[in-house]
mmCIF file of C-alpha atoms in Angstrom:
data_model
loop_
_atom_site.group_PDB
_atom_site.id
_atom_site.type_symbol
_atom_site.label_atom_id
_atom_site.label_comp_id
_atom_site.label_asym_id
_atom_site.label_seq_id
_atom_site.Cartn_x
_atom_site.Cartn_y
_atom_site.Cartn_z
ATOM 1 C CA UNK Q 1 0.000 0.000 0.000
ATOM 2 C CA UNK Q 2 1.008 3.617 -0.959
ATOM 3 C CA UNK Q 3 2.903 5.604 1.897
ATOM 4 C CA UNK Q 4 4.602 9.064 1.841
ATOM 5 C CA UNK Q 5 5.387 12.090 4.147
ATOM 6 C CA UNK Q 6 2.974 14.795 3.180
ATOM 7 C CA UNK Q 7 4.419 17.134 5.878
ATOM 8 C CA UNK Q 8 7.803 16.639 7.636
ATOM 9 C CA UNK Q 9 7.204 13.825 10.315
ATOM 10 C CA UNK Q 10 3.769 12.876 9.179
ATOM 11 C CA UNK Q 11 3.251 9.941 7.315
ATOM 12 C CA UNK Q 12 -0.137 9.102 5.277
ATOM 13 C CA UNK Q 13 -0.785 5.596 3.626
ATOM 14 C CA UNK Q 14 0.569 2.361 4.505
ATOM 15 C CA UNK Q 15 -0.264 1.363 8.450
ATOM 16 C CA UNK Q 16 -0.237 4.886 9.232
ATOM 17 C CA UNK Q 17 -3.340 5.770 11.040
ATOM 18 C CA UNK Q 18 -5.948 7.702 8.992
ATOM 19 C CA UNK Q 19 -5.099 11.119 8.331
ATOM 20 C CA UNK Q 20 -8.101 13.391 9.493
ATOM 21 C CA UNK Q 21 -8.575 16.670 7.771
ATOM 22 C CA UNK Q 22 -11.414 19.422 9.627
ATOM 23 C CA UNK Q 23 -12.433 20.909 6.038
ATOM 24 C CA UNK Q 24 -13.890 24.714 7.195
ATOM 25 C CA UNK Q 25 -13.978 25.513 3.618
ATOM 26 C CA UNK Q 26 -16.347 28.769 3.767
ATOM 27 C CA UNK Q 27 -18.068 27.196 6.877
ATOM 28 C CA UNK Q 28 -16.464 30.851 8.724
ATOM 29 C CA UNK Q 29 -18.838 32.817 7.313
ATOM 30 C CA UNK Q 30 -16.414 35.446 5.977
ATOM 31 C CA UNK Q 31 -15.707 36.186 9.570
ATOM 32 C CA UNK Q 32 -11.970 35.735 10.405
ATOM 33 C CA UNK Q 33 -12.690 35.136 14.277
ATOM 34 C CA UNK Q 34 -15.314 32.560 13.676
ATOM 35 C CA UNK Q 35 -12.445 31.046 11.256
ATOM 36 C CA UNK Q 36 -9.853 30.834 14.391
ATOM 37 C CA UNK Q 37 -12.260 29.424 16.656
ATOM 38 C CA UNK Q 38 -13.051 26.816 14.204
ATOM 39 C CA UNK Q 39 -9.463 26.169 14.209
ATOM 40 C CA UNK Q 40 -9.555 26.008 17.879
ATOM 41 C CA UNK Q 41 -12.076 23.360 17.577
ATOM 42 C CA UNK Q 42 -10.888 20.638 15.063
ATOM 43 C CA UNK Q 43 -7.485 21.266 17.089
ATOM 44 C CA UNK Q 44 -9.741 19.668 20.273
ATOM 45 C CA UNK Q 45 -11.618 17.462 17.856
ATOM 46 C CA UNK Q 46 -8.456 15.480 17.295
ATOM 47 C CA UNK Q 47 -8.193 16.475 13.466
ATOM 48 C CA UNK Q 48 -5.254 16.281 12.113
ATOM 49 C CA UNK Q 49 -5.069 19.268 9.738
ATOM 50 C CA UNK Q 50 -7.935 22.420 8.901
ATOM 51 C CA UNK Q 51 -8.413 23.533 5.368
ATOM 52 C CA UNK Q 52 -9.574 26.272 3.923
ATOM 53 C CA UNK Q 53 -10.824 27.486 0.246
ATOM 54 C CA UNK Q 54 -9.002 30.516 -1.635
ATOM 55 C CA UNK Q 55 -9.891 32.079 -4.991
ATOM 56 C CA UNK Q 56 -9.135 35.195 -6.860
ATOM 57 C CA UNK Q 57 -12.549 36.133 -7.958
ATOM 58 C CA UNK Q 58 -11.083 37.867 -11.271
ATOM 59 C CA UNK Q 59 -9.290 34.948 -12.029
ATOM 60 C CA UNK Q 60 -11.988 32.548 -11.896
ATOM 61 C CA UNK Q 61 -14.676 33.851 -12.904
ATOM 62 C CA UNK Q 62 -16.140 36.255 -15.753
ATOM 63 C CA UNK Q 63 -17.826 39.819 -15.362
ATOM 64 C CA UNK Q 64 -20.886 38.043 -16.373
ATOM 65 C CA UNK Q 65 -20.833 35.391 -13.813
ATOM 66 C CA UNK Q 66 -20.283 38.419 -11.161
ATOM 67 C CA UNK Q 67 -22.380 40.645 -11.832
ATOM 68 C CA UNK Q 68 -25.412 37.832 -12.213
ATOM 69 C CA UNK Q 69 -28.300 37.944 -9.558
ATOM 70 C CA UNK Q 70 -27.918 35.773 -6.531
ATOM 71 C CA UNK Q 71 -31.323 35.392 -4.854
ATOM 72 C CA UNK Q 72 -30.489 32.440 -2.937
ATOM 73 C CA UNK Q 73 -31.285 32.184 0.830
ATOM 74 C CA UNK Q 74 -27.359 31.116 1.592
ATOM 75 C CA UNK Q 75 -26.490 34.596 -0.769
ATOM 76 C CA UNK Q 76 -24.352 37.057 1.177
ATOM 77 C CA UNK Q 77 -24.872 39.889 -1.488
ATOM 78 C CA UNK Q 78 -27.164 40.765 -4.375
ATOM 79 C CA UNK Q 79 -24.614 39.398 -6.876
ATOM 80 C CA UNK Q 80 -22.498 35.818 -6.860
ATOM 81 C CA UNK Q 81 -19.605 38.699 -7.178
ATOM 82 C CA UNK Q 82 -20.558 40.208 -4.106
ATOM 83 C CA UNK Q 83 -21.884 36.786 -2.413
ATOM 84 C CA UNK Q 84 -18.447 35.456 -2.790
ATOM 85 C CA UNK Q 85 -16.422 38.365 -2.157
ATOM 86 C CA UNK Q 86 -18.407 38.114 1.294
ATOM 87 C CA UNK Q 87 -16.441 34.468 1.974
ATOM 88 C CA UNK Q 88 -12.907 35.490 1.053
ATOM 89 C CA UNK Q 89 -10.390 36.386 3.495
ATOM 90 C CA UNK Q 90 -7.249 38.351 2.067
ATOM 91 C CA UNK Q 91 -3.337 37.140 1.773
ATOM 92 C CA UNK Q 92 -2.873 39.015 5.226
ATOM 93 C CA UNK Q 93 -5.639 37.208 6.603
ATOM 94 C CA UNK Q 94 -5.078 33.940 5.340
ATOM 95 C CA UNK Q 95 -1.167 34.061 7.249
ATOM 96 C CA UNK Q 96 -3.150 35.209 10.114
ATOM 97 C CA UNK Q 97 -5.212 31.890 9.951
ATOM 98 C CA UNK Q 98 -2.199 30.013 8.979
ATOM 99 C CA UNK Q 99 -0.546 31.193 12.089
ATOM 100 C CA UNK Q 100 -2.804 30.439 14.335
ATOM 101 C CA UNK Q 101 -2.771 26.993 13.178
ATOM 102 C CA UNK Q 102 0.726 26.774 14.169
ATOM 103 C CA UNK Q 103 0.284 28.086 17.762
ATOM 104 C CA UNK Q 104 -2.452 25.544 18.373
ATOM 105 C CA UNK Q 105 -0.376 23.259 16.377
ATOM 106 C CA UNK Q 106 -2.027 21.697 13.606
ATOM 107 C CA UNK Q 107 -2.131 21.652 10.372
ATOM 108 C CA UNK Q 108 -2.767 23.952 7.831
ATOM 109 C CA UNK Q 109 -3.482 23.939 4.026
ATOM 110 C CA UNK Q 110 -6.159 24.970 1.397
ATOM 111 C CA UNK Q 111 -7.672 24.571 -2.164
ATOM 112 C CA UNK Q 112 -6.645 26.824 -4.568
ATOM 113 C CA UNK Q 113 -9.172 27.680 -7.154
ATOM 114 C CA UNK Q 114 -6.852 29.083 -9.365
ATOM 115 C CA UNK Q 115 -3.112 30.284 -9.956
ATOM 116 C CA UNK Q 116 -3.326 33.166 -8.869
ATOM 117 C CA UNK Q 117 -4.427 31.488 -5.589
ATOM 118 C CA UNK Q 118 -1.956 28.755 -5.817
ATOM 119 C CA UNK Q 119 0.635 30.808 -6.616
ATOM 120 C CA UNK Q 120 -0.217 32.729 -2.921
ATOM 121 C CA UNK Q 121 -0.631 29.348 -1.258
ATOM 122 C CA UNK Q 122 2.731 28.217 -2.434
ATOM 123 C CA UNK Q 123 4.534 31.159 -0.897
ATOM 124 C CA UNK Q 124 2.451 31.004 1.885
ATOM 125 C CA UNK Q 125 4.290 27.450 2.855
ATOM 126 C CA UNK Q 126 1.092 25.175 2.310
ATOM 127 C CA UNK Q 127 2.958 21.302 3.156
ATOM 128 C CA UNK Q 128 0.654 20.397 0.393
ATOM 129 C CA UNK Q 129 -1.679 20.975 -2.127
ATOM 130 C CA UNK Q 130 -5.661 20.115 -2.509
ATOM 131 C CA UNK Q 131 -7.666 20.055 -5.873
ATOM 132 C CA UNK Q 132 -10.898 19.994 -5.306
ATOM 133 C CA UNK Q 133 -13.423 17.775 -7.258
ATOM 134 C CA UNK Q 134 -14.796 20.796 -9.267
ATOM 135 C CA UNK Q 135 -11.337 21.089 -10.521
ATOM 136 C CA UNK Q 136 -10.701 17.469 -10.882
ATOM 137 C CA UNK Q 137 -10.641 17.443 -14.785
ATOM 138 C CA UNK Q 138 -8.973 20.880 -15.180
ATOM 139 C CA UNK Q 139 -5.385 19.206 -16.284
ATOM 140 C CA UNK Q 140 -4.086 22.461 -17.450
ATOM 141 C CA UNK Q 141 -4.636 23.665 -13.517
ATOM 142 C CA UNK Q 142 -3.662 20.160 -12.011
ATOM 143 C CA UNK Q 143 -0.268 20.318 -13.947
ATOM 144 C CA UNK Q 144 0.756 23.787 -13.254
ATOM 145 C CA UNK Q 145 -0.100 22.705 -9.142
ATOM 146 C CA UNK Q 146 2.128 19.591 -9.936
ATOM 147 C CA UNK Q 147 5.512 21.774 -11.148
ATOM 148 C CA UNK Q 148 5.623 23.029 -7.807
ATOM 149 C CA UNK Q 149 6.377 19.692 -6.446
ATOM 150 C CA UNK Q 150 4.575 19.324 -3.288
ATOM 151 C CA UNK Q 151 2.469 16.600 -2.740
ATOM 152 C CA UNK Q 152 -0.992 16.642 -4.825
ATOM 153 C CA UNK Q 153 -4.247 15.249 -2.871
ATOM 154 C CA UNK Q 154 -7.263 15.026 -5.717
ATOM 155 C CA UNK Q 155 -11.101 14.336 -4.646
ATOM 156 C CA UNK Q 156 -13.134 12.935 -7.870
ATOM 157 C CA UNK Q 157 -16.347 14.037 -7.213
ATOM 158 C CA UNK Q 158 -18.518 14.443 -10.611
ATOM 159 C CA UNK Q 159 -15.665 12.333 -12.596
ATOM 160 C CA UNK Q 160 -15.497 8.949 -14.248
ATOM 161 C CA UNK Q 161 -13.151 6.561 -14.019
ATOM 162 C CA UNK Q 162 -11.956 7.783 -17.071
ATOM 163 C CA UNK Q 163 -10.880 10.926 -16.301
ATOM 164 C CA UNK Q 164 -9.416 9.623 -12.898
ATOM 165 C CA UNK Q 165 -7.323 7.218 -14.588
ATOM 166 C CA UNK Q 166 -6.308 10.698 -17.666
ATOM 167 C CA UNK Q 167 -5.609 12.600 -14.229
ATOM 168 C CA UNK Q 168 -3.305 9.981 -13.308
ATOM 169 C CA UNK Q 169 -1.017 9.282 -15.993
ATOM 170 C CA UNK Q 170 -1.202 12.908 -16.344
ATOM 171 C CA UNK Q 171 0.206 13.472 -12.964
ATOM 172 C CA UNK Q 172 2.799 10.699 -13.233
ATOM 173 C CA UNK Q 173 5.116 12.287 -15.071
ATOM 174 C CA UNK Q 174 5.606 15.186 -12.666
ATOM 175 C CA UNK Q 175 6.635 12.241 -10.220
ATOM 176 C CA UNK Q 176 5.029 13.582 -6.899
ATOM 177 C CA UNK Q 177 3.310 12.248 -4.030
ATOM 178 C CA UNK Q 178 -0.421 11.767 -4.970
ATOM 179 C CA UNK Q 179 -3.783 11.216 -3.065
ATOM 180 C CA UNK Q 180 -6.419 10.344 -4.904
ATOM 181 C CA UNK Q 181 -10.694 10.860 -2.235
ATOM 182 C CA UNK Q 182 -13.183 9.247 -3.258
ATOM 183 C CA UNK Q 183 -15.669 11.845 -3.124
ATOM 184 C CA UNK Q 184 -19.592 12.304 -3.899
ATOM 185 C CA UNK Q 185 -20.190 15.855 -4.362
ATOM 186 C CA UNK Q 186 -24.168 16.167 -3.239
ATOM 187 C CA UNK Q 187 -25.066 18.075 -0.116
ATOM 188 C CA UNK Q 188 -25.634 15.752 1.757
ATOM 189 C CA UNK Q 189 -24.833 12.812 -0.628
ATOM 190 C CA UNK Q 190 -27.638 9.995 -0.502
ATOM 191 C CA UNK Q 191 -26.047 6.804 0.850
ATOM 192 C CA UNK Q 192 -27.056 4.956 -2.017
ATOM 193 C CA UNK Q 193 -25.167 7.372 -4.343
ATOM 194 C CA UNK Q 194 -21.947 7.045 -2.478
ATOM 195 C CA UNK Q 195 -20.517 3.094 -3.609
ATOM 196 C CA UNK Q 196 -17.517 3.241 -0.996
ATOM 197 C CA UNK Q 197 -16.263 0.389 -2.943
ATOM 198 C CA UNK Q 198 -14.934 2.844 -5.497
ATOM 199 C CA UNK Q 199 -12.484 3.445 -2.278
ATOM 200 C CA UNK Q 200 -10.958 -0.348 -3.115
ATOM 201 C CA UNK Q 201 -11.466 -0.119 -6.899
ATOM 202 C CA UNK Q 202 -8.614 2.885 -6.687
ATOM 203 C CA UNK Q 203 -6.243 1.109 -4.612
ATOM 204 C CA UNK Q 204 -6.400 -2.168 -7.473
ATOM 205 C CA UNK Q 205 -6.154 0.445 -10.123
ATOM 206 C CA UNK Q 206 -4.057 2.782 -8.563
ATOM 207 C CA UNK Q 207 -1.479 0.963 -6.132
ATOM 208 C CA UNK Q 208 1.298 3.937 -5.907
ATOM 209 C CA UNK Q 209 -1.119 6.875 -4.688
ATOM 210 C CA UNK Q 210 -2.604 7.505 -1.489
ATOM 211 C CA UNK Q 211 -6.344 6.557 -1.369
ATOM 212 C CA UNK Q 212 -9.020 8.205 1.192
ATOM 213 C CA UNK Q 213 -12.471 9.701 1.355
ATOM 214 C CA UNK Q 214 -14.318 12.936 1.062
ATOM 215 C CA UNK Q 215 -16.998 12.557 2.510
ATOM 216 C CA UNK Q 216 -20.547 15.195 2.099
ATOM 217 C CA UNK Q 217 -23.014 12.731 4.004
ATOM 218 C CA UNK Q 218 -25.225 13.248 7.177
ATOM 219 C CA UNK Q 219 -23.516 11.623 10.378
ATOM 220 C CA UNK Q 220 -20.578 9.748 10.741
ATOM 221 C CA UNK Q 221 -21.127 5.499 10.273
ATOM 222 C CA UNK Q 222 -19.795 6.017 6.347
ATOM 223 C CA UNK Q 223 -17.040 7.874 6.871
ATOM 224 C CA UNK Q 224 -16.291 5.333 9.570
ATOM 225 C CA UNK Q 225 -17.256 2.416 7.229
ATOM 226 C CA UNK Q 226 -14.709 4.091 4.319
ATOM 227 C CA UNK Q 227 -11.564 3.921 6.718
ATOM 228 C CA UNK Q 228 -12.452 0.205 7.635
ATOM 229 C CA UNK Q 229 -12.369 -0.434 3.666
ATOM 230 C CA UNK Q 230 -8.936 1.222 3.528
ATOM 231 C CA UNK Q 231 -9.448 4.960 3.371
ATOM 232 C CA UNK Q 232 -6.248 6.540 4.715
ATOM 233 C CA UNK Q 233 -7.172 10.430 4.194
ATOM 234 C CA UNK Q 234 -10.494 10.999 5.376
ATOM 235 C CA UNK Q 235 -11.760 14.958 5.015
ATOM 236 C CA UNK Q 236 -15.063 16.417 6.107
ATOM 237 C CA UNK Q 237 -16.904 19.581 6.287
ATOM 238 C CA UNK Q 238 -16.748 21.165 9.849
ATOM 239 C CA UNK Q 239 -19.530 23.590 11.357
ATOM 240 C CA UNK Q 240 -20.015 25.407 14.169
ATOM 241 C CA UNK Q 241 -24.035 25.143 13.574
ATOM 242 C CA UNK Q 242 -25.944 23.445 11.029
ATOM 243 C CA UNK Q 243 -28.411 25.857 10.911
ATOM 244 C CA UNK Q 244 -26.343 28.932 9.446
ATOM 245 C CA UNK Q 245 -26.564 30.445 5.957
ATOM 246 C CA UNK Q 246 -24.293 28.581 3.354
ATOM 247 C CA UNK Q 247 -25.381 25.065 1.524
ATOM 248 C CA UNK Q 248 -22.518 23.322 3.214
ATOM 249 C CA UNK Q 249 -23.382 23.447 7.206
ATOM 250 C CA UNK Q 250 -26.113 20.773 6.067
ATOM 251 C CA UNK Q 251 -23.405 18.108 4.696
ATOM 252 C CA UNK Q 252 -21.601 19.240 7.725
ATOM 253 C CA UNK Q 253 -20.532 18.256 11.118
ATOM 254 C CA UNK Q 254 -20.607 20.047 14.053
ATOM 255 C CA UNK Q 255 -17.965 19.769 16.793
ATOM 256 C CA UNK Q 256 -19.565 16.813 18.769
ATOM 257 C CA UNK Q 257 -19.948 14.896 15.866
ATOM 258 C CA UNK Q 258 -16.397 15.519 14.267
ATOM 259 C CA UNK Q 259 -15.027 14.615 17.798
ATOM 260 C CA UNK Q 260 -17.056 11.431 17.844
ATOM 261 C CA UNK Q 261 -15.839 10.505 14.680
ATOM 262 C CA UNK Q 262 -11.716 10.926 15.251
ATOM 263 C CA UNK Q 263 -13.243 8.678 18.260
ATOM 264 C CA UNK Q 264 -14.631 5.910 16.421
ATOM 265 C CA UNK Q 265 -12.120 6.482 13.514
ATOM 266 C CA UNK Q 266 -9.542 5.330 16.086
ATOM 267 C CA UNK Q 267 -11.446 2.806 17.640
ATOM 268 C CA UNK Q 268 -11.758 1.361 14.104
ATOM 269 C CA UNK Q 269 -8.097 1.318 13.664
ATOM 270 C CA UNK Q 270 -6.904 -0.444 16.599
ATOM 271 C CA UNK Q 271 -9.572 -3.291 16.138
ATOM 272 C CA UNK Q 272 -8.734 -3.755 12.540
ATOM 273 C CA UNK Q 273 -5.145 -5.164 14.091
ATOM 274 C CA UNK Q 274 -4.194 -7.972 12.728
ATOM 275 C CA UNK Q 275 -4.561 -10.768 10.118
ATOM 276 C CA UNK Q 276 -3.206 -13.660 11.854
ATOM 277 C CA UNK Q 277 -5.507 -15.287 13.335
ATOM 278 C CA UNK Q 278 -4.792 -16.487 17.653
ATOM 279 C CA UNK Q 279 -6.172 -16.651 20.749
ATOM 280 C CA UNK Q 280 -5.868 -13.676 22.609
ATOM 281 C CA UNK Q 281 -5.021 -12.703 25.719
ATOM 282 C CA UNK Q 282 -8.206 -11.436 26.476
ATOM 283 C CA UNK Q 283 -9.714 -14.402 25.892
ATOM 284 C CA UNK Q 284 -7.663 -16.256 28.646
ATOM 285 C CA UNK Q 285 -9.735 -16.071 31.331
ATOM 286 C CA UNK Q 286 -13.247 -16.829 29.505
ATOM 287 C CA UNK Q 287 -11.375 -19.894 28.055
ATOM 288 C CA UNK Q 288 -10.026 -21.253 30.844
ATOM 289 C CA UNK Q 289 -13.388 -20.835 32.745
ATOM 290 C CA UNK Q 290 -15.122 -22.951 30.193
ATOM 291 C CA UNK Q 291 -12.299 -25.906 30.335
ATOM 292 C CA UNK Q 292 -12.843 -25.871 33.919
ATOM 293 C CA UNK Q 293 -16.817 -27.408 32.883
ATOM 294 C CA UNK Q 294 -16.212 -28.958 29.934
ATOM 295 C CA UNK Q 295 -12.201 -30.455 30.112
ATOM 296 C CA UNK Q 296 -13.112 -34.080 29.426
ATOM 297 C CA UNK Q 297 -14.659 -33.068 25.706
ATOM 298 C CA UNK Q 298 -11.744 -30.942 24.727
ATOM 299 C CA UNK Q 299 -8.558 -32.874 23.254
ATOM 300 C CA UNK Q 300 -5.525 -32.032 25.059
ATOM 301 C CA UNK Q 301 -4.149 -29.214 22.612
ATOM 302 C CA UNK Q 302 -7.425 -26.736 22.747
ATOM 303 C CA UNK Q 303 -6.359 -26.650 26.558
ATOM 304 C CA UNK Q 304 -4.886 -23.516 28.008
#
């Protein structure tokens, strides 16, 4: 199984335990203090890293895509211009965010939407890089992220396994340290839309790259069932309340539930051990209380 060091002295892949990313996304509000609290609180969750979401409006999008109404009830403005200029925080805020990730001590990183935002993120000191599913068949934007030669994780929402497999080879001649998420991008995703057995297809197909889950259902038992199928990056959305404006907080989890899942995420872990089959220690006891009643029908060698 695939194994690298996506930031000095952390390991992902292989038997390392699953790496947990707290994905605040635009989950803040476009309040910077909201932002470090959430940081605050995947830090006591037990996640392992926060991420956030940065774009250059002017970059990504045209005037006409702007300046176009935005009547939604999650709409922070009159336009989508002035709806998502509501949810970006600036370069200075972004190393404010970035360091107070590093006094609470975990990690930081973000999707770039663009190069003019990946270009910021690089200097910034991002360990690695995230394209998000939306992105997922932009190869012109996935290889200019791959020249700067930091490790590359890639969720597939909305693709087939066609253009997973183009990414790929695409990416393979850059030679970098790739993640591929199984991802379902609906909010929330139905269960029977999600096929977590895509999460094993990947690792048959792909046997060099890091393989995990991003996950956009309601409550935790999937998540929990991806990492006991192999998933060894698992993101999801973090919220402070369900309830607030913005059409993520529903796919969301809020700080009891994100808690509950590095929990059971854990749990998981530890009681996938081994695959030798013995008889454990804890066992012992139980074992040797039933020879006790019933020695003279065991044979000799089934004794303790």
């Amino acid at each position: 199984m695939a194994s690298f060091e996506l930031v000095p002295g952390c390991w992902v892949g292989g038997n390392c335990p699953c790496f947990i990313i707290a994905e605040i996304g635009q989950n803040h509000q476009g309040d910077i203090n909201i932002a470090k609290n959430m940081i605050e609180v995947a830090k006591k969750c037990g996640a392992n890293c926060v991420k956030f979401q940065k774009s250059d409006l002017n970059s990504r999008f045209n005037k006409a895509a702007l300046d176009r109404p935005y009547t939604s009830h999650h709409s922070w403005g009159n336009t989508y211009g002035q709806h998502r200029a509501h949810l970006e925080f600036s370069e200075s805020q972004f190393k404010e965010l970035k360091k107070h990730a590093e006094r609470h001590e975990i990690i930081f990183s973000a999707s770039g939407m663009d190069m003019v935002s990946l270009r910021f993120l690089n200097q910034l000191g991002v360990p690695f890089f995230k394209i998000g599913s939306g992105d997922a068949n932009n190869y012109s934007l996935i290889q200019d992220v791959a020249r700067f030669g930091k490790p590359l994780i890639v969720s597939t929402g909305m693709q087939s396994i066609d253009t997973v497999q183009k990414v790929y080879y695409l990416l393979k001649q850059f030679n970098i340290k790739l993640g591929f998420l199984h991802c379902v991008s609906a909010y929330p995703a139905p269960p029977s839309d999600i096929n977590l057995r895509v999460i094993q297809s990947y690792q048959e197909k792909f046997p060099d790259v890091v393989i995990g889950y991003s996950g956009h259902e309601t409550g935790t038992d999937i998540s929990i069932a991806a990492v006991a199928l192999g998933a060894k990056i698992l993101e999801r959305h973090l919220t402070l309340d369900k309830t607030w404006k913005g059409s993520d907080h529903c796919a969301s989890l809020d700080p009891e539930e994100f808690q509950q899942l590095v929990s059971q995420v854990r749990n998981v872990e530890t009681a996938l051990g081994s695959h030798i089959k013995i008889v454990r220690e804890s066992e012992i006891a139980c074992y040797r209380k039933i020879t006790l009643v019933h020695s003279q029908y065991l044979p000799f060698s089934h004794q303790v």
